[in-house]
Amino acid sequence: ALRLNGVWPAPGTYTSANSAGRISGSGSLIVTSPGPVGFTAWISNFPGLSNATASGDPDSDGVSNLLEYVLNGIPNSTNHSILPAASLTPTHFIFSFTQRTESTALTIQTFEYSTTLDDWTPIQITSPIAPEVTLGPITAGSRTVTISIPKSAAPTGRLFGRLVVLLP
């Protein structure tokens, strides 16, 4: 695999003429296998992390690298504003977050809610998308995901939610 200016190009032959100035000289490079994709490609943009695994948390902010990837975060910089936000309407509990759109094809994303923290009801965010999920327009590689849970699902008025992300 070949990495040019932080990008893993597709298999093919690369020269100074077709590499957007990233290669100089008269030779050529033949790439026979693609570079990493998804989480693996993303985490490789942060060399020197003390823990680059999906479950790692090198900045000790309580957000795993895999969640940082999905939530469009940076694994070595604390930023809790990327975490899902909760709000209320007269009829619904609303949970929303910014999602890195490329993450949807390579992860399993589920929102779970509960009134007791014991039994969780799953809502699929990645394909097939549940009816409670609304996906906003894609802008610069990310979009807002909104999950709407009817207040009737929480007769006590209390509802807990969590985002669960897994690598297949």
PDB file of C-alpha atoms in Angstrom:
ATOM      1  CA  ALA A   1       0.000   0.000   0.000  1.00  0.00           C
ATOM      2  CA  LEU A   2       1.141   3.546  -0.746  1.00  0.00           C
ATOM      3  CA  ARG A   3       0.215   6.650   1.218  1.00  0.00           C
ATOM      4  CA  LEU A   4       0.431  10.022  -0.574  1.00  0.00           C
ATOM      5  CA  ASN A   5      -0.064  13.153   1.518  1.00  0.00           C
ATOM      6  CA  GLY A   6      -2.161  11.217   4.052  1.00  0.00           C
ATOM      7  CA  VAL A   7      -4.297   9.489   1.392  1.00  0.00           C
ATOM      8  CA  TRP A   8      -4.287   5.778   0.553  1.00  0.00           C
ATOM      9  CA  PRO A   9      -4.668   5.680  -3.244  1.00  0.00           C
ATOM     10  CA  ALA A  10      -6.443   2.886  -5.068  1.00  0.00           C
ATOM     11  CA  PRO A  11      -4.400   0.194  -6.840  1.00  0.00           C
ATOM     12  CA  GLY A  12      -2.789   1.502 -10.028  1.00  0.00           C
ATOM     13  CA  THR A  13       0.336   3.136 -11.430  1.00  0.00           C
ATOM     14  CA  TYR A  14       1.340   6.529 -10.041  1.00  0.00           C
ATOM     15  CA  THR A  15       3.791   8.997 -11.603  1.00  0.00           C
ATOM     16  CA  SER A  16       4.607  12.672 -11.266  1.00  0.00           C
ATOM     17  CA  ALA A  17       1.988  13.298 -13.973  1.00  0.00           C
ATOM     18  CA  ASN A  18      -0.983  11.794 -12.100  1.00  0.00           C
ATOM     19  CA  SER A  19      -0.168  12.283  -8.412  1.00  0.00           C
ATOM     20  CA  ALA A  20      -1.135  15.957  -8.007  1.00  0.00           C
ATOM     21  CA  GLY A  21       2.482  16.890  -7.425  1.00  0.00           C
ATOM     22  CA  ARG A  22       3.008  14.374  -4.626  1.00  0.00           C
ATOM     23  CA  ILE A  23       5.591  12.403  -6.644  1.00  0.00           C
ATOM     24  CA  SER A  24       8.528  13.950  -8.472  1.00  0.00           C
ATOM     25  CA  GLY A  25      10.983  12.438 -10.914  1.00  0.00           C
ATOM     26  CA  SER A  26      10.685  10.178 -13.920  1.00  0.00           C
ATOM     27  CA  GLY A  27       9.883   6.854 -12.242  1.00  0.00           C
ATOM     28  CA  SER A  28       6.557   5.289 -11.406  1.00  0.00           C
ATOM     29  CA  LEU A  29       5.080   3.466  -8.433  1.00  0.00           C
ATOM     30  CA  ILE A  30       2.748   0.516  -8.845  1.00  0.00           C
ATOM     31  CA  VAL A  31       0.231   0.013  -6.058  1.00  0.00           C
ATOM     32  CA  THR A  32      -1.138  -3.527  -6.087  1.00  0.00           C
ATOM     33  CA  SER A  33      -3.320  -3.513  -3.002  1.00  0.00           C
ATOM     34  CA  PRO A  34      -5.413  -0.772  -1.468  1.00  0.00           C
ATOM     35  CA  GLY A  35      -4.456   0.799   1.819  1.00  0.00           C
ATOM     36  CA  PRO A  36      -6.490   0.492   4.960  1.00  0.00           C
ATOM     37  CA  VAL A  37     -10.043   1.802   5.030  1.00  0.00           C
ATOM     38  CA  GLY A  38     -12.454   3.017   7.669  1.00  0.00           C
ATOM     39  CA  PHE A  39     -11.306   3.172  11.265  1.00  0.00           C
ATOM     40  CA  THR A  40      -7.861   1.737  10.438  1.00  0.00           C
ATOM     41  CA  ALA A  41      -7.184   4.424   7.817  1.00  0.00           C
ATOM     42  CA  TRP A  42      -8.522   7.179  10.080  1.00  0.00           C
ATOM     43  CA  ILE A  43      -6.502   6.187  13.173  1.00  0.00           C
ATOM     44  CA  SER A  44      -3.326   5.987  11.046  1.00  0.00           C
ATOM     45  CA  ASN A  45      -3.587   9.784  10.658  1.00  0.00           C
ATOM     46  CA  PHE A  46      -2.659  10.107  14.339  1.00  0.00           C
ATOM     47  CA  PRO A  47       0.821   8.572  14.676  1.00  0.00           C
ATOM     48  CA  GLY A  48       2.311   8.201  18.124  1.00  0.00           C
ATOM     49  CA  LEU A  49      -0.927   7.525  20.019  1.00  0.00           C
ATOM     50  CA  SER A  50      -0.320   5.612  23.235  1.00  0.00           C
ATOM     51  CA  ASN A  51      -3.208   3.291  22.298  1.00  0.00           C
ATOM     52  CA  ALA A  52      -4.504   3.221  18.711  1.00  0.00           C
ATOM     53  CA  THR A  53      -6.963   0.335  19.165  1.00  0.00           C
ATOM     54  CA  ALA A  54     -10.716   0.776  18.693  1.00  0.00           C
ATOM     55  CA  SER A  55     -11.257   0.581  22.462  1.00  0.00           C
ATOM     56  CA  GLY A  56      -8.263   2.800  23.270  1.00  0.00           C
ATOM     57  CA  ASP A  57      -8.610   6.255  24.803  1.00  0.00           C
ATOM     58  CA  PRO A  58      -5.191   7.932  24.542  1.00  0.00           C
ATOM     59  CA  ASP A  59      -6.452  11.343  25.710  1.00  0.00           C
ATOM     60  CA  SER A  60      -8.244   9.773  28.718  1.00  0.00           C
ATOM     61  CA  ASP A  61     -11.473  11.680  28.019  1.00  0.00           C
ATOM     62  CA  GLY A  62     -13.733   8.626  28.409  1.00  0.00           C
ATOM     63  CA  VAL A  63     -14.452   8.438  24.655  1.00  0.00           C
ATOM     64  CA  SER A  64     -12.990   5.418  22.840  1.00  0.00           C
ATOM     65  CA  ASN A  65     -11.096   5.848  19.581  1.00  0.00           C
ATOM     66  CA  LEU A  66     -13.932   4.097  17.722  1.00  0.00           C
ATOM     67  CA  LEU A  67     -16.491   6.581  19.075  1.00  0.00           C
ATOM     68  CA  GLU A  68     -14.125   9.463  18.239  1.00  0.00           C
ATOM     69  CA  TYR A  69     -14.041   8.109  14.658  1.00  0.00           C
ATOM     70  CA  VAL A  70     -17.834   7.896  14.319  1.00  0.00           C
ATOM     71  CA  LEU A  71     -18.453  11.227  16.110  1.00  0.00           C
ATOM     72  CA  ASN A  72     -15.902  13.083  13.963  1.00  0.00           C
ATOM     73  CA  GLY A  73     -13.573  13.641  16.897  1.00  0.00           C
ATOM     74  CA  ILE A  74      -9.810  13.652  17.380  1.00  0.00           C
ATOM     75  CA  PRO A  75      -8.419  10.788  19.495  1.00  0.00           C
ATOM     76  CA  ASN A  76      -5.629  12.801  21.128  1.00  0.00           C
ATOM     77  CA  SER A  77      -7.665  15.916  21.980  1.00  0.00           C
ATOM     78  CA  THR A  78     -10.450  16.076  24.567  1.00  0.00           C
ATOM     79  CA  ASN A  79     -13.679  17.508  23.149  1.00  0.00           C
ATOM     80  CA  HIS A  80     -16.879  16.447  24.890  1.00  0.00           C
ATOM     81  CA  SER A  81     -18.995  18.578  22.543  1.00  0.00           C
ATOM     82  CA  ILE A  82     -18.882  15.678  20.050  1.00  0.00           C
ATOM     83  CA  LEU A  83     -20.942  13.471  22.376  1.00  0.00           C
ATOM     84  CA  PRO A  84     -24.648  12.933  21.647  1.00  0.00           C
ATOM     85  CA  ALA A  85     -26.885  15.717  22.949  1.00  0.00           C
ATOM     86  CA  ALA A  86     -30.329  15.265  24.504  1.00  0.00           C
ATOM     87  CA  SER A  87     -33.335  17.575  24.298  1.00  0.00           C
ATOM     88  CA  LEU A  88     -37.122  17.491  24.678  1.00  0.00           C
ATOM     89  CA  THR A  89     -40.079  18.432  22.543  1.00  0.00           C
ATOM     90  CA  PRO A  90     -43.661  18.346  23.824  1.00  0.00           C
ATOM     91  CA  THR A  91     -44.014  14.781  22.495  1.00  0.00           C
ATOM     92  CA  HIS A  92     -40.517  13.290  22.135  1.00  0.00           C
ATOM     93  CA  PHE A  93     -37.121  12.753  23.699  1.00  0.00           C
ATOM     94  CA  ILE A  94     -34.532  13.816  21.094  1.00  0.00           C
ATOM     95  CA  PHE A  95     -30.965  12.530  20.901  1.00  0.00           C
ATOM     96  CA  SER A  96     -28.638  13.920  18.244  1.00  0.00           C
ATOM     97  CA  PHE A  97     -25.001  13.760  17.230  1.00  0.00           C
ATOM     98  CA  THR A  98     -22.689  14.498  14.320  1.00  0.00           C
ATOM     99  CA  GLN A  99     -21.729  11.355  12.413  1.00  0.00           C
ATOM    100  CA  ARG A 100     -18.719  10.862  10.132  1.00  0.00           C
ATOM    101  CA  THR A 101     -20.572   9.560   7.068  1.00  0.00           C
ATOM    102  CA  GLU A 102     -17.817   7.197   5.905  1.00  0.00           C
ATOM    103  CA  SER A 103     -18.163   5.345   9.221  1.00  0.00           C
ATOM    104  CA  THR A 104     -21.617   3.999   8.378  1.00  0.00           C
ATOM    105  CA  ALA A 105     -20.422   1.414   5.857  1.00  0.00           C
ATOM    106  CA  LEU A 106     -17.723  -0.003   8.121  1.00  0.00           C
ATOM    107  CA  THR A 107     -19.278  -0.007  11.602  1.00  0.00           C
ATOM    108  CA  ILE A 108     -22.461  -1.177  13.279  1.00  0.00           C
ATOM    109  CA  GLN A 109     -24.114   1.809  14.973  1.00  0.00           C
ATOM    110  CA  THR A 110     -27.024   1.390  17.347  1.00  0.00           C
ATOM    111  CA  PHE A 111     -28.739   3.818  19.670  1.00  0.00           C
ATOM    112  CA  GLU A 112     -30.141   2.162  22.788  1.00  0.00           C
ATOM    113  CA  TYR A 113     -32.602   3.601  25.286  1.00  0.00           C
ATOM    114  CA  SER A 114     -33.936   2.462  28.634  1.00  0.00           C
ATOM    115  CA  THR A 115     -36.058   3.719  31.506  1.00  0.00           C
ATOM    116  CA  THR A 116     -34.152   1.636  34.083  1.00  0.00           C
ATOM    117  CA  LEU A 117     -30.559   1.195  32.822  1.00  0.00           C
ATOM    118  CA  ASP A 118     -31.249  -2.560  32.875  1.00  0.00           C
ATOM    119  CA  ASP A 119     -33.218  -3.413  29.749  1.00  0.00           C
ATOM    120  CA  TRP A 120     -32.157  -1.549  26.598  1.00  0.00           C
ATOM    121  CA  THR A 121     -34.212  -1.103  23.427  1.00  0.00           C
ATOM    122  CA  PRO A 122     -32.010  -0.953  20.300  1.00  0.00           C
ATOM    123  CA  ILE A 123     -32.567   1.399  17.367  1.00  0.00           C
ATOM    124  CA  GLN A 124     -30.497   0.694  14.265  1.00  0.00           C
ATOM    125  CA  ILE A 125     -28.671   3.771  12.921  1.00  0.00           C
ATOM    126  CA  THR A 126     -26.717   2.114  10.129  1.00  0.00           C
ATOM    127  CA  SER A 127     -28.442   0.115   7.400  1.00  0.00           C
ATOM    128  CA  PRO A 128     -31.241  -0.805   7.813  1.00  0.00           C
ATOM    129  CA  ILE A 129     -32.117   2.514   9.428  1.00  0.00           C
ATOM    130  CA  ALA A 130     -34.924   2.485  11.997  1.00  0.00           C
ATOM    131  CA  PRO A 131     -37.942   4.796  11.529  1.00  0.00           C
ATOM    132  CA  GLU A 132     -37.021   6.761  14.687  1.00  0.00           C
ATOM    133  CA  VAL A 133     -33.796   7.917  12.977  1.00  0.00           C
ATOM    134  CA  THR A 134     -33.512  11.014  10.783  1.00  0.00           C
ATOM    135  CA  LEU A 135     -30.322  11.628   8.806  1.00  0.00           C
ATOM    136  CA  GLY A 136     -29.434  15.214   7.969  1.00  0.00           C
ATOM    137  CA  PRO A 137     -27.733  16.313   4.735  1.00  0.00           C
ATOM    138  CA  ILE A 138     -24.080  15.410   4.258  1.00  0.00           C
ATOM    139  CA  THR A 139     -21.765  18.403   4.613  1.00  0.00           C
ATOM    140  CA  ALA A 140     -17.975  18.074   4.485  1.00  0.00           C
ATOM    141  CA  GLY A 141     -18.109  14.331   5.199  1.00  0.00           C
ATOM    142  CA  SER A 142     -20.459  14.448   8.180  1.00  0.00           C
ATOM    143  CA  ARG A 143     -24.140  14.810   9.011  1.00  0.00           C
ATOM    144  CA  THR A 144     -26.453  15.174  11.963  1.00  0.00           C
ATOM    145  CA  VAL A 145     -28.222  12.040  13.160  1.00  0.00           C
ATOM    146  CA  THR A 146     -31.403  12.611  15.163  1.00  0.00           C
ATOM    147  CA  ILE A 147     -33.212   9.904  17.115  1.00  0.00           C
ATOM    148  CA  SER A 148     -36.765  10.675  18.288  1.00  0.00           C
ATOM    149  CA  ILE A 149     -38.280   8.539  21.045  1.00  0.00           C
ATOM    150  CA  PRO A 150     -41.950   9.164  21.935  1.00  0.00           C
ATOM    151  CA  LYS A 151     -42.443  10.285  25.529  1.00  0.00           C
ATOM    152  CA  SER A 152     -44.952   7.448  25.852  1.00  0.00           C
ATOM    153  CA  ALA A 153     -41.940   5.066  25.846  1.00  0.00           C
ATOM    154  CA  ALA A 154     -41.005   6.503  29.252  1.00  0.00           C
ATOM    155  CA  PRO A 155     -44.134   6.646  31.428  1.00  0.00           C
ATOM    156  CA  THR A 156     -42.063   7.807  34.431  1.00  0.00           C
ATOM    157  CA  GLY A 157     -40.651  10.695  32.389  1.00  0.00           C
ATOM    158  CA  ARG A 158     -37.115   9.320  32.678  1.00  0.00           C
ATOM    159  CA  LEU A 159     -35.200   7.999  29.664  1.00  0.00           C
ATOM    160  CA  PHE A 160     -31.548   7.060  29.286  1.00  0.00           C
ATOM    161  CA  GLY A 161     -29.781   6.776  25.950  1.00  0.00           C
ATOM    162  CA  ARG A 162     -26.446   5.550  24.683  1.00  0.00           C
ATOM    163  CA  LEU A 163     -24.687   5.177  21.353  1.00  0.00           C
ATOM    164  CA  VAL A 164     -23.147   1.744  20.769  1.00  0.00           C
ATOM    165  CA  VAL A 165     -20.606   1.330  17.956  1.00  0.00           C
ATOM    166  CA  LEU A 166     -18.979  -1.949  16.930  1.00  0.00           C
ATOM    167  CA  LEU A 167     -16.571  -3.011  14.229  1.00  0.00           C
ATOM    168  CA  PRO A 168     -17.992  -5.969  12.291  1.00  0.00           C
TER     169      PRO A 168
END
